[in-house]
XYZ file of C-alpha atoms in Angstrom:
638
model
C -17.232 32.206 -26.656
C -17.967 28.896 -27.386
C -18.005 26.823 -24.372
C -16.572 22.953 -24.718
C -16.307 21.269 -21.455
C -18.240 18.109 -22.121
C -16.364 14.902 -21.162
C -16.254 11.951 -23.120
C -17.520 10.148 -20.119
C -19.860 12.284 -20.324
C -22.832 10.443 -21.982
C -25.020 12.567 -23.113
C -23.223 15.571 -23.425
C -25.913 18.012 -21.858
C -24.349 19.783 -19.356
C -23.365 22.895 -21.375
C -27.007 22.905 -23.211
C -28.188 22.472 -19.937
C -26.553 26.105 -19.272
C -27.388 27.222 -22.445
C -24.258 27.934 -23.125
C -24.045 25.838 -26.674
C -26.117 26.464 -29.359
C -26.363 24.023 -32.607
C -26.453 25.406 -36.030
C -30.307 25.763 -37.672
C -30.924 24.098 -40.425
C -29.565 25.834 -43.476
C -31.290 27.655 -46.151
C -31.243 26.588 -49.605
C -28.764 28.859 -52.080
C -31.382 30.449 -53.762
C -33.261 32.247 -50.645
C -29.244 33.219 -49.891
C -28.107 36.985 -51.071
C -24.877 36.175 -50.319
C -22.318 34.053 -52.337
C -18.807 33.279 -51.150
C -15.885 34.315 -53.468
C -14.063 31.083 -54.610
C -10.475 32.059 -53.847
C -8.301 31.063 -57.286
C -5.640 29.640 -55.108
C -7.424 28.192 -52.514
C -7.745 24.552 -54.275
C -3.968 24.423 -54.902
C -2.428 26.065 -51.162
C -5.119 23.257 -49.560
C -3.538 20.482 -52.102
C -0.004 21.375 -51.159
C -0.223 21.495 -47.639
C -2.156 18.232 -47.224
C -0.035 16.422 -49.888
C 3.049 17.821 -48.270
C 1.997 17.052 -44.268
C 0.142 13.975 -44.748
C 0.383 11.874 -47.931
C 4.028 12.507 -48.816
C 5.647 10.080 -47.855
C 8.047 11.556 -46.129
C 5.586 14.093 -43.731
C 7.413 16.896 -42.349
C 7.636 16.593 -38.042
C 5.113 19.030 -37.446
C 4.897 19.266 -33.826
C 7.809 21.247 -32.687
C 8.232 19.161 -29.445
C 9.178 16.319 -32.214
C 11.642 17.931 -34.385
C 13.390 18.844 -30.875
C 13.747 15.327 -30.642
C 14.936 14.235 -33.548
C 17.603 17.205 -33.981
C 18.986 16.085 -30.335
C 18.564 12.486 -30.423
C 19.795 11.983 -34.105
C 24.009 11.928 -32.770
C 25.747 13.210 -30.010
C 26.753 16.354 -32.115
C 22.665 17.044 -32.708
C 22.163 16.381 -29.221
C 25.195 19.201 -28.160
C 23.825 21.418 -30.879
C 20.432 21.671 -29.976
C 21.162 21.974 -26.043
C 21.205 25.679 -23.790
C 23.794 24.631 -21.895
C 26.476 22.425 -24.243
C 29.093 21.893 -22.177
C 27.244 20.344 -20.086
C 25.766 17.806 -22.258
C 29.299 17.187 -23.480
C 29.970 16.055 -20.092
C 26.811 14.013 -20.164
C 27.458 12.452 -23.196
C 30.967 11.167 -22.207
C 29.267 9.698 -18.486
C 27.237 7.444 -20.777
C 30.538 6.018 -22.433
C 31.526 4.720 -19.188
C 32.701 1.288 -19.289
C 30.210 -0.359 -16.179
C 26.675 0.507 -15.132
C 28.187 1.787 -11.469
C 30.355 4.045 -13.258
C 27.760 5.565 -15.012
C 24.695 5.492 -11.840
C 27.909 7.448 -9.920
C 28.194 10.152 -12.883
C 24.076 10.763 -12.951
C 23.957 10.938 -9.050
C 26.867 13.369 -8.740
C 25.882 15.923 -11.700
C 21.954 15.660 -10.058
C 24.348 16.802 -6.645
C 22.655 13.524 -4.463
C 24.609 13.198 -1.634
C 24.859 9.599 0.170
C 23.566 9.324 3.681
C 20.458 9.451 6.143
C 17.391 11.260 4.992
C 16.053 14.036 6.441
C 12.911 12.582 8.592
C 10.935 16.341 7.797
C 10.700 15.082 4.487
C 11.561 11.870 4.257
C 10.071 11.084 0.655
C 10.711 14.056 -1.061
C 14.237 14.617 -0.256
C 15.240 11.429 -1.405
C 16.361 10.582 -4.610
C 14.068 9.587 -6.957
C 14.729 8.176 -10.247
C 12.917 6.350 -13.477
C 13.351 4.427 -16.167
C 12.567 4.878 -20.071
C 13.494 3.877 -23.316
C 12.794 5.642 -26.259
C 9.192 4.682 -26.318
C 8.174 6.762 -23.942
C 11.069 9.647 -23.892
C 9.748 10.845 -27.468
C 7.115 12.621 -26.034
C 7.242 12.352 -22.392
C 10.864 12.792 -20.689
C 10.184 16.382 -20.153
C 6.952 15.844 -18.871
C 7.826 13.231 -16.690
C 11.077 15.286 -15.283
C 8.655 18.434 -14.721
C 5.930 16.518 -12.872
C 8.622 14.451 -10.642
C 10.264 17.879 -9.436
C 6.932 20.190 -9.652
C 4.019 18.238 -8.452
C 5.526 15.539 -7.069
C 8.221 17.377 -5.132
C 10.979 15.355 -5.668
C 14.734 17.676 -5.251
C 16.590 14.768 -6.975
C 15.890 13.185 -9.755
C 17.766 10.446 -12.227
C 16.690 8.680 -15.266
C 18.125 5.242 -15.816
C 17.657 5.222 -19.936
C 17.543 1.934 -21.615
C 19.254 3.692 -24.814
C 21.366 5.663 -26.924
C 18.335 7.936 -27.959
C 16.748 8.098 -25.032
C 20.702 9.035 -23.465
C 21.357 11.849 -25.721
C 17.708 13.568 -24.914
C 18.289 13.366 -21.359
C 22.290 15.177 -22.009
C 21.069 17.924 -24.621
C 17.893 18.492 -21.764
C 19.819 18.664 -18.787
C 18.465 15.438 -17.422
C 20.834 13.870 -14.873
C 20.839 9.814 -16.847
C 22.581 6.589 -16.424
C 22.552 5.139 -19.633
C 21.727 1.136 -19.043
C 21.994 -0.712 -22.541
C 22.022 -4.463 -22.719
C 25.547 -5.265 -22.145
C 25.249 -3.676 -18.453
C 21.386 -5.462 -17.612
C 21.486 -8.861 -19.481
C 21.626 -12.233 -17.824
C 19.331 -11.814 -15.231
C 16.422 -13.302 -17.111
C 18.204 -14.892 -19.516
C 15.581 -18.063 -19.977
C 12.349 -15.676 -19.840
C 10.167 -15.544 -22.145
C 7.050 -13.755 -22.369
C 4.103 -14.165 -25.092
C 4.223 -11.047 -27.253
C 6.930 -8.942 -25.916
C 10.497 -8.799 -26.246
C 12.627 -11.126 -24.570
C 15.520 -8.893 -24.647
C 13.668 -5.868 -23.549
C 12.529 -7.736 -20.285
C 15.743 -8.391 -19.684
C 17.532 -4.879 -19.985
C 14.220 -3.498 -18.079
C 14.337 -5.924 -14.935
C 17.756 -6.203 -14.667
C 17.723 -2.274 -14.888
C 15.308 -1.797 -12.411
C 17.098 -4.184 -9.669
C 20.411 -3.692 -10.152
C 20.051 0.075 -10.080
C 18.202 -0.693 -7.147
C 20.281 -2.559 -5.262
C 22.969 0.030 -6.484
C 21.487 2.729 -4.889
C 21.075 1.127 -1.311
C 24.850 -0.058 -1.198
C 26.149 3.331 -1.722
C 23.728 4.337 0.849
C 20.860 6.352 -1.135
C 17.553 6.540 -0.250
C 15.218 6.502 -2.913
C 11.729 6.707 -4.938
C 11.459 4.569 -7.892
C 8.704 5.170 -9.976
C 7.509 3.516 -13.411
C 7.126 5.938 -16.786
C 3.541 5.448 -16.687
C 2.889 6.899 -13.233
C 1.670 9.933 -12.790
C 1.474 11.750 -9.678
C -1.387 14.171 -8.940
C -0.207 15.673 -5.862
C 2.810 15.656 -3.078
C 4.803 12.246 -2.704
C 4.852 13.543 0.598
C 1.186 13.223 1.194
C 1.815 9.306 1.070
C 3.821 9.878 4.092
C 1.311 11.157 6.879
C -1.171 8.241 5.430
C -1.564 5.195 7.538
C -2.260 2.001 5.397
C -5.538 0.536 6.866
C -6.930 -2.781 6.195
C -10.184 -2.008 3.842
C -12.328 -4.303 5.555
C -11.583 -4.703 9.295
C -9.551 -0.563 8.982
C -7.231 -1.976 11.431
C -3.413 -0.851 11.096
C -1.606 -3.263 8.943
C 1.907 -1.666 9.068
C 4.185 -3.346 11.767
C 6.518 -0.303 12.530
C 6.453 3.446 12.453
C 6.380 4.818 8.569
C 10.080 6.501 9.042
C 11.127 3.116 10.502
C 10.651 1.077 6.901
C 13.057 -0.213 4.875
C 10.554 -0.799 1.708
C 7.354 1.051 1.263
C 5.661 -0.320 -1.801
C 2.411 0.352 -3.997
C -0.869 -2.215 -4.299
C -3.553 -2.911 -6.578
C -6.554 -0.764 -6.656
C -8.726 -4.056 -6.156
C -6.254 -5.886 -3.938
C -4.683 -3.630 -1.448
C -2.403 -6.686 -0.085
C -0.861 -7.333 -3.552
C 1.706 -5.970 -4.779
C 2.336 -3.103 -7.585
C 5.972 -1.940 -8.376
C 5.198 0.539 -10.469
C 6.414 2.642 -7.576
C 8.663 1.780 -4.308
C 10.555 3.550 -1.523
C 13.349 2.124 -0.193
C 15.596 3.357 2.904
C 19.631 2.306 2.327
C 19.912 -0.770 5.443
C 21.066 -3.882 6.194
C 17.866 -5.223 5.506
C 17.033 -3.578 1.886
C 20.572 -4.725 0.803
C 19.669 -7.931 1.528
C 15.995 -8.016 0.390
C 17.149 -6.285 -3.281
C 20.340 -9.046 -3.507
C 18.074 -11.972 -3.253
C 15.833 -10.317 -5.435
C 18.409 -10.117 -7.887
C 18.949 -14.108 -6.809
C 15.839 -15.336 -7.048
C 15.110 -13.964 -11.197
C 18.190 -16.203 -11.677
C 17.025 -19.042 -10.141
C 13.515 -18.262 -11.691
C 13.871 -17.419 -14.849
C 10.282 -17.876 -15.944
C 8.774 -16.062 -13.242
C 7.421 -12.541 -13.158
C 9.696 -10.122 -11.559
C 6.487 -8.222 -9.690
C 5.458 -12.388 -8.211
C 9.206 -12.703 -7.077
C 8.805 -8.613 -5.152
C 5.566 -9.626 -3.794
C 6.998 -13.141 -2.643
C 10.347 -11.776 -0.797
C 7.861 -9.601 0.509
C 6.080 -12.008 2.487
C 9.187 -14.090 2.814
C 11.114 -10.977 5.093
C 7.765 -10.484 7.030
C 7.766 -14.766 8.152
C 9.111 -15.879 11.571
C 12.450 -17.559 11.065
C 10.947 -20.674 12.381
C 7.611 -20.255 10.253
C 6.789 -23.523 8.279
C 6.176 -22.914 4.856
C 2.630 -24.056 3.579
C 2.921 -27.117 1.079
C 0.705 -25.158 -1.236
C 2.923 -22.092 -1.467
C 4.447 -23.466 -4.656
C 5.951 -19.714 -5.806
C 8.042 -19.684 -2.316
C 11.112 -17.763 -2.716
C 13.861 -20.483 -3.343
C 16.621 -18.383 -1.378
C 17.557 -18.877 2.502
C 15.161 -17.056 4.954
C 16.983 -13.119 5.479
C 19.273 -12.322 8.019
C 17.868 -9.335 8.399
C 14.190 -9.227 7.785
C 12.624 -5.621 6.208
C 10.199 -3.642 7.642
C 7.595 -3.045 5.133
C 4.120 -1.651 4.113
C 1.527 -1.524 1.164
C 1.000 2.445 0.157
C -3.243 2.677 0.590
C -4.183 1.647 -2.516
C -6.456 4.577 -2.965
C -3.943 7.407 -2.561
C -1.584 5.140 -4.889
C -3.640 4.019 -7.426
C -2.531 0.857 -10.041
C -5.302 -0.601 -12.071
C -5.912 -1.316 -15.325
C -9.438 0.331 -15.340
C -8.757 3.409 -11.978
C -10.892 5.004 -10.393
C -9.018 8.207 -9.027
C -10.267 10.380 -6.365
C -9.564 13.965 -4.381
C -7.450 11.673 -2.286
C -5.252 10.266 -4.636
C -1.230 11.294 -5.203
C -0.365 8.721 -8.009
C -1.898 6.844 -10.459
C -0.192 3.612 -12.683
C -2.217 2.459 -15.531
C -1.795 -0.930 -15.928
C -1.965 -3.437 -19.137
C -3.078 -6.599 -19.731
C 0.875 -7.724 -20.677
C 3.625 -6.362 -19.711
C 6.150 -3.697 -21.201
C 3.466 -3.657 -23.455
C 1.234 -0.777 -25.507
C 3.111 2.565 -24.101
C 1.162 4.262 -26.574
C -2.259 3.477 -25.138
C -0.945 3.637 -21.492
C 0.178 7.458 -22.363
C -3.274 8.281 -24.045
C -5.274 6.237 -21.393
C -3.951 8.879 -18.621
C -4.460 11.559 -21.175
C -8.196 10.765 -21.241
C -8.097 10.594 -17.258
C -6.770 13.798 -16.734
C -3.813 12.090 -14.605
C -1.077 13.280 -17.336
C 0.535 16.445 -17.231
C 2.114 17.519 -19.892
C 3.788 20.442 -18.039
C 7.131 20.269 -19.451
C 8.538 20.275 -22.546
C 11.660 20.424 -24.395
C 13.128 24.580 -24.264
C 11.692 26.733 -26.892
C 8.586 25.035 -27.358
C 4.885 25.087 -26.020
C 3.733 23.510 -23.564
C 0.937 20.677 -24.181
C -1.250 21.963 -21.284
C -1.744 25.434 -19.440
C -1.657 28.950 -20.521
C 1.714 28.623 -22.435
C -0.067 25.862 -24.688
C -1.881 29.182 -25.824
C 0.689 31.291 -26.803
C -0.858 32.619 -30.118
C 1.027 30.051 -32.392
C -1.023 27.025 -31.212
C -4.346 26.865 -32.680
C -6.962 24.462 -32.494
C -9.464 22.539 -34.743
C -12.667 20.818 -33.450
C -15.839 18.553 -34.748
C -18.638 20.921 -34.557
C -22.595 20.157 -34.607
C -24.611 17.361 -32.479
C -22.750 15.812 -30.419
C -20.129 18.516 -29.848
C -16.889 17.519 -31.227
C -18.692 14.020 -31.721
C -19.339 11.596 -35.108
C -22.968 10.558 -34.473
C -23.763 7.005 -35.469
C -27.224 6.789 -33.830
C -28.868 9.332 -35.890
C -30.701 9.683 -39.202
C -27.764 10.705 -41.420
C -24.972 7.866 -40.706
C -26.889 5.185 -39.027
C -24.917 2.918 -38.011
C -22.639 3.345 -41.145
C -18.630 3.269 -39.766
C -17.538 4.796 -43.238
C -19.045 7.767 -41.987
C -16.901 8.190 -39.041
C -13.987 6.968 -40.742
C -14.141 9.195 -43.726
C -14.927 12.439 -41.621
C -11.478 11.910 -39.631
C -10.128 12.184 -43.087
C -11.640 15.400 -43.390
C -10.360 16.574 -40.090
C -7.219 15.708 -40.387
C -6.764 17.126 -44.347
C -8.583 20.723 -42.488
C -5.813 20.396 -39.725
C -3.165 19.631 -42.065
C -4.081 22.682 -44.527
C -5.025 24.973 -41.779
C -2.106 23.807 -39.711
C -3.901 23.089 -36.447
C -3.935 20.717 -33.542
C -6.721 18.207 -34.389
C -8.713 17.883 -31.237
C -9.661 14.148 -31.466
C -13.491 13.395 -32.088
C -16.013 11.369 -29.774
C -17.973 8.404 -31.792
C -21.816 8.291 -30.396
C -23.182 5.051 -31.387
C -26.846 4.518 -29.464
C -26.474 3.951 -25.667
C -22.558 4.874 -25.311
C -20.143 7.098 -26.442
C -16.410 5.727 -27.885
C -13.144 6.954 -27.879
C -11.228 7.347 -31.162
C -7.695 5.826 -30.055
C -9.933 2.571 -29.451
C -9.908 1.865 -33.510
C -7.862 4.313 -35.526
C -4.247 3.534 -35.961
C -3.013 7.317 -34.804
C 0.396 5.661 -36.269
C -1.197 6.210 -39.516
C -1.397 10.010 -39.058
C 2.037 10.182 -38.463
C 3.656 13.765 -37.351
C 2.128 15.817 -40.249
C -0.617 16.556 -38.035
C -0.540 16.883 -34.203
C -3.258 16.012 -32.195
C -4.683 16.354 -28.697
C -6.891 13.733 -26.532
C -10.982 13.918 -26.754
C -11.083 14.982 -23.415
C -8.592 17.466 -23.533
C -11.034 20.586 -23.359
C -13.060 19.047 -20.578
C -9.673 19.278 -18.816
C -9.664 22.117 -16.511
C -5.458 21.463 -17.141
C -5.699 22.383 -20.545
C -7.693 26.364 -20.671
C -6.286 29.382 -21.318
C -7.541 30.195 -17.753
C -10.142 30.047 -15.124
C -13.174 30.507 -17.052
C -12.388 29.936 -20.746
C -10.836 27.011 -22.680
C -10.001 28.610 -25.599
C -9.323 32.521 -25.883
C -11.155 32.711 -29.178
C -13.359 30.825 -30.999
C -15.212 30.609 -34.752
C -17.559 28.734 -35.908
C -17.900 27.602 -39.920
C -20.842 25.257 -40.855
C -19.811 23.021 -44.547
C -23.164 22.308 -45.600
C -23.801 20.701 -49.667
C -24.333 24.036 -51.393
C -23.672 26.869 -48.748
C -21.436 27.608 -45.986
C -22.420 29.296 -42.646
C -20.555 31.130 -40.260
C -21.975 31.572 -36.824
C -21.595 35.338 -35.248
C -23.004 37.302 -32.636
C -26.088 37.815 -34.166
C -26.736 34.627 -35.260
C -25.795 32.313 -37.899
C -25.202 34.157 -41.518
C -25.252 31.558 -44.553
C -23.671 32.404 -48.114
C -23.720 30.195 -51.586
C -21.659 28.808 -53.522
C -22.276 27.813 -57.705
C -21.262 24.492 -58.269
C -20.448 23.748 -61.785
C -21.194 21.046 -64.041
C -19.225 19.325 -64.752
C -17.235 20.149 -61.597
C -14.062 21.534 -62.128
C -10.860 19.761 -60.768
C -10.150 21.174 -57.510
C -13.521 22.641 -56.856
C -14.248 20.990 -53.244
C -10.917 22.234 -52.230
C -11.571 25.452 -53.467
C -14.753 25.803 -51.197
C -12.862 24.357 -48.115
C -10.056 26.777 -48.495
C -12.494 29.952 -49.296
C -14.919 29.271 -46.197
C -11.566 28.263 -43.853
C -9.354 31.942 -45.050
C -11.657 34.406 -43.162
C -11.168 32.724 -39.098
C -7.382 32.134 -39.662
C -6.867 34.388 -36.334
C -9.304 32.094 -34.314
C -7.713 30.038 -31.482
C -10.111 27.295 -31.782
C -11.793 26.507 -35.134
C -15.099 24.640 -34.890
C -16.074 22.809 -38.313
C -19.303 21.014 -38.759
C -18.871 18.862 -41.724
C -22.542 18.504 -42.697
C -21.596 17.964 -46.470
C -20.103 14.459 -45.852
C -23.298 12.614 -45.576
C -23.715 8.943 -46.669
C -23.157 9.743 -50.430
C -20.458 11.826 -50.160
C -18.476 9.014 -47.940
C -19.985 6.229 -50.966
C -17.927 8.696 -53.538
C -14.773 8.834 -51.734
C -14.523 5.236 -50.749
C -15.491 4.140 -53.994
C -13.465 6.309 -56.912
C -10.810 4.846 -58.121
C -8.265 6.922 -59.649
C -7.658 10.781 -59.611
C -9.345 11.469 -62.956
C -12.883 9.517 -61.699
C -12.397 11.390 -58.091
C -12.375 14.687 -59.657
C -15.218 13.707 -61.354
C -17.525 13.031 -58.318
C -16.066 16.308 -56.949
C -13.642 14.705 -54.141
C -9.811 16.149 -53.962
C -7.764 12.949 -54.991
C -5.379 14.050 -51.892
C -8.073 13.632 -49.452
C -8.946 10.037 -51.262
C -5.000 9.082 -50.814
C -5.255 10.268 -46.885
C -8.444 8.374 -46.178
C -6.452 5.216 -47.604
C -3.057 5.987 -45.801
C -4.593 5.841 -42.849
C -5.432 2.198 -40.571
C -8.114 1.064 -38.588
C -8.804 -1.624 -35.752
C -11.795 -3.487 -37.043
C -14.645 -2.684 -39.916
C -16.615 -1.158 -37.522
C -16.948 0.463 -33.654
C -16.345 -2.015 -31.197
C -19.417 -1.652 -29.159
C -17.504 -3.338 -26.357
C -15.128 -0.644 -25.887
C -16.730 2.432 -24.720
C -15.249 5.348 -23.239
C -16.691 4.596 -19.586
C -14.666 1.571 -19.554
C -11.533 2.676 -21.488
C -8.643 0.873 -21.024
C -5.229 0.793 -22.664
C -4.774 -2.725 -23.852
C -7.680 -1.043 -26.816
C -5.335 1.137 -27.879
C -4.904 0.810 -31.384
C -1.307 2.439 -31.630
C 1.081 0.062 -34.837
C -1.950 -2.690 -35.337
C -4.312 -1.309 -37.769
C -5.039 -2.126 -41.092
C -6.870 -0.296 -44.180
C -9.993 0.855 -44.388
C -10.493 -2.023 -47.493
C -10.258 -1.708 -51.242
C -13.008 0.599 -53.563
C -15.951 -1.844 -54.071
């Protein structure tokens, strides 16, 4: 068993060779010292063409992960979404809330089929048993409704839970899932912001978004729910409950800085990881009172009056404007003062500690923390990145999925139909740039993710994406290949995803099985329990079309049964990556020996920059790098 529980934080990479519990492959022998030669299998060349031509080049690439063509089938009309559900009727009912002529009609349906009940909250449990609810648009449903619906009821506790979806897509999911939803399209959110504009993002989807997020809000409180909003890209690690017994203390003086007792508050709202005293609305609790009506109505005022403004500065501001004395002057430089009257009923409030709720764009989570927002640079911007960002963290879950398919973490993830394909060799699951083969050469790295991904696509695998080692820091893939690009022919996992306790079969092994298959120039090894055994192979000359993907199939057939396949791809050294960057056209490819399939993949696919950034390493990961929709190709054959 093959251990892999190096991090990509994780610098060196040592800690399992520091067990001895990894072992790197020897250097190969040359063919002729080798008694054994591996048999060429006849169709080998053409199954490995099909399947990559057909998952990965074609240009339309078959949905490969089943947690995708779930979506599509139930997002596609309202008939897919009723055909695809367990429980039909019930999405038929679903389906007709979200036809519902006004927003209230349709926050009443979602409420009453999730079985909330207006009223006082239980004080035993005061965050838990209220109703908590979210927001998403298709964006971030694709791959993460179920997710976030399992980790809201599971790990977070919650008993109620609504989505608020911004569309139609998004809408049907929730129905054919059973997902109590509001459906909130433009026509119900519009005109709150209706002047905003904000550099690189969609005015239109701010406007659905905020006007989403406060009307619902305000909604809520004057029907007399209590309730926990939280953002798509939170992700709670523990209890919401835990937030409850925790007094907020001032970092610096650790002197109470909550005015009344926590049960007493009408708002209870997160803070920046690096500023506990300003405000974060990824996530909010609000108690339905006098005073929350009033603080989420001139809310709702003050966007329209401020059109320009940034709906978390207007939150923070009525913040401090409900904690002022009534006959508090207001400072001459407070030019973002709310414009509204002073309230009538001022709110009791408090920040959440900022290290048990923790909102930053670069967190630091510890034993002690419940949630954790990743934060952009802009916002409603890069989902993608946020989503892979947490992945790398370990704060995602992945815990739920859509019925009838695997789950992306935990024993069910390793239910004998997912299987798993790794980088082998030095660094483990790593492309070394700092070494003598590759030196600093990109192409390298670039072409070997070709390689990976034309492996997974023939051996029909979940790429486990590779580490890039260049000198004094290690760099994580997402940071410069488009994973757009790849598309859905081949599914793919985080870099840190076996480092993440989360993610093994159990308590004491990642992976149930495990083989190891070394692609060297003229040989191929296999590594077994008593040590690594090498066979041949006879190249001829000239090489015959399809003879690479002949060797790749033949070496690949034998550890089909493997849960994890390790693959060191020694053969694509510097020359190799000069042939396939350089041929032309299929008939010259052949002719240096590379499949032309793997030449059209390695072109399909889009990068962020020539090179690695040396900027971005993994220590310091942060979403805004993501390179999710902005790449561009790898650059014409010289």
């Amino acid at each position: 068993m093959t251990q892999v529980d190096c991090s990509a934080y994780d610098y060196s990479c040592a800690s399992s060779r520091m067990r001895g519990a990894y072992e790197a492959y020897p250097l190969h022998r040359p063919p002729g010292e080798i008694s054994d030669t591996l048999s060429l299998d006849s169709d080998g060349g053409a199954a490995f063409r099909k399947r990559v031509l057909e998952r990965l080049v074609a240009p339309a690439a078959p949905a490969a992960a089943p947690s995708r063509r779930w979506w599509l089938a139930a997002t596609a009309s309202d008939d897919g979404a009723v055909q695809i559900s367990k429980d039909p009727e019930k999405t038929r009912r679903a389906l007709e809330a979200s036809r519902l002529t006004s927003l209230d009609d349709r926050l009443q349906a979602a409420v009453s089929s999730e079985g909330a009940v207006p009223g006082a909250t239980v004080l035993a449990a005061p965050l838990s048993r209220r109703l908590a609810w979210t927001m998403m648009d298709k964006k971030y449903a694709h791959d993460m409704l179920f997710d976030v619906a399992h980790m809201a009821r599971h790990v977070a506790g919650f008993e109620k839970l609504v989505v608020v979806a911004l569309d139609q897509k998004t809408t049907r999911a929730c129905a054919a899932g059973s997902i109590s939803a509001a459906f909130a399209g433009a026509a119900q959110t519009s005109g709150v912001q209706a002047a905003g504009k904000m550099k690189g993002v969609s005015n239109a989807l701010v406007e659905v978004v905020q006007g989403a997020k406060f009307k619902a809000s305000l909604w809520f409180v004057q029907h007399n729910y209590d309730f926990v909003f939280f953002e798509a890209d939170v992700w709670f690690t523990k209890s919401i409950d835990v937030l409850w017994s925790a007094a907020h203390r001032d970092v610096v003086t650790y002197q109470e800085s909550r005015r009344a007792p926590l049960e007493d508050l009408d708002l209870y709202v997160a803070a920046h990881q690096n500023n506990p005293t300003s405000t974060n609305i990824g996530v909010y609790a609000a108690r339905a009172t006098d005073a929350s009506r009033e603080f989420f109505s001139g809310l709702l005022e003050e966007m329209r009056l401020k059109p320009h403004k940034h709906d978390q500065l207007l939150f923070h501001n009525l913040l401090t404007w409900h904690r002022m004395k009534p006959t508090q002057p207001v400072a001459k430089e407070w030019r973002d003062a709310p414009k509204i009257p002073k309230p009538q009923n001022p709110a009791a409030w408090a920040f959440i500690d900022n290290h048990m709720g923790v909102a930053s764009t670069h967190p630091i989570i510890t034993q002690d923390t419940a949630f954790v927002h990743t934060l952009g640079n802009m916002p409603l911007d890069s989902q993608e990145g946020k989503k892979i960002h947490a992945k790398e963290l370990g704060g995602w879950h992945g815990l739920g999925t859509p019925p009838g398919t695997p789950s992306y973490y935990g024993p069910s993830a390793h239910d004998g139909r997912t299987k798993y394909l790794a980088l082998d060799g030095s660094p483990l699951n790593g492309i070394s740039l700092c070494e003598r083969d590759g030196y600093h050469n990109g192409r390298i790295a670039k072409a070997r993710v070709a390689v990976l991904l034309a492996l997974a696509a023939y051996t029909g695998r979940v790429l486990l994406l590779p580490r890039i080692v260049v000198d004094y820091h290690q760099y994580l893939l997402w940071t410069f290949l488009d994973l757009e690009s790849v598309g859905y022919g081949v599914e793919w996992r985080e870099t840190n995803f076996p480092s993440n306790p989360r993610s093994w079969k159990n308590g004491t092994h990642a992976f149930g099985s495990t083989a190891r298959v070394s692609l060297q120039k003229h040989s191929v090894g296999t590594m077994t329990s008593s040590g690594p055994r090498w066979a041949a192979f006879e190249s001829t000359s000239p090489r015959r079309p399809g003879e690479m993907a002949d060797v790749l199939a033949s070496a690949l057939k034998p550890h089909g049964d493997a849960e994890l396949l390790l693959v060191d791809l020694a053969f694509a050294d510097g020359r190799f990556v000069s042939e396939l960057t350089n041929c032309r056209n299929e008939k010259e490819c052949e002719r240096r020996g590379v499949p032309w399939e793997l030449v059209q993949l390695y072109r399909k696919l889009r990068w962020c920059g020539q090179t690695i950034d040396l900027d971005r390493f993994a220590a310091k990961s942060f979403q805004g790098w993501d390179c999710w929709g902005k790449g561009r190709p790898p650059g014409p054959p010289q």
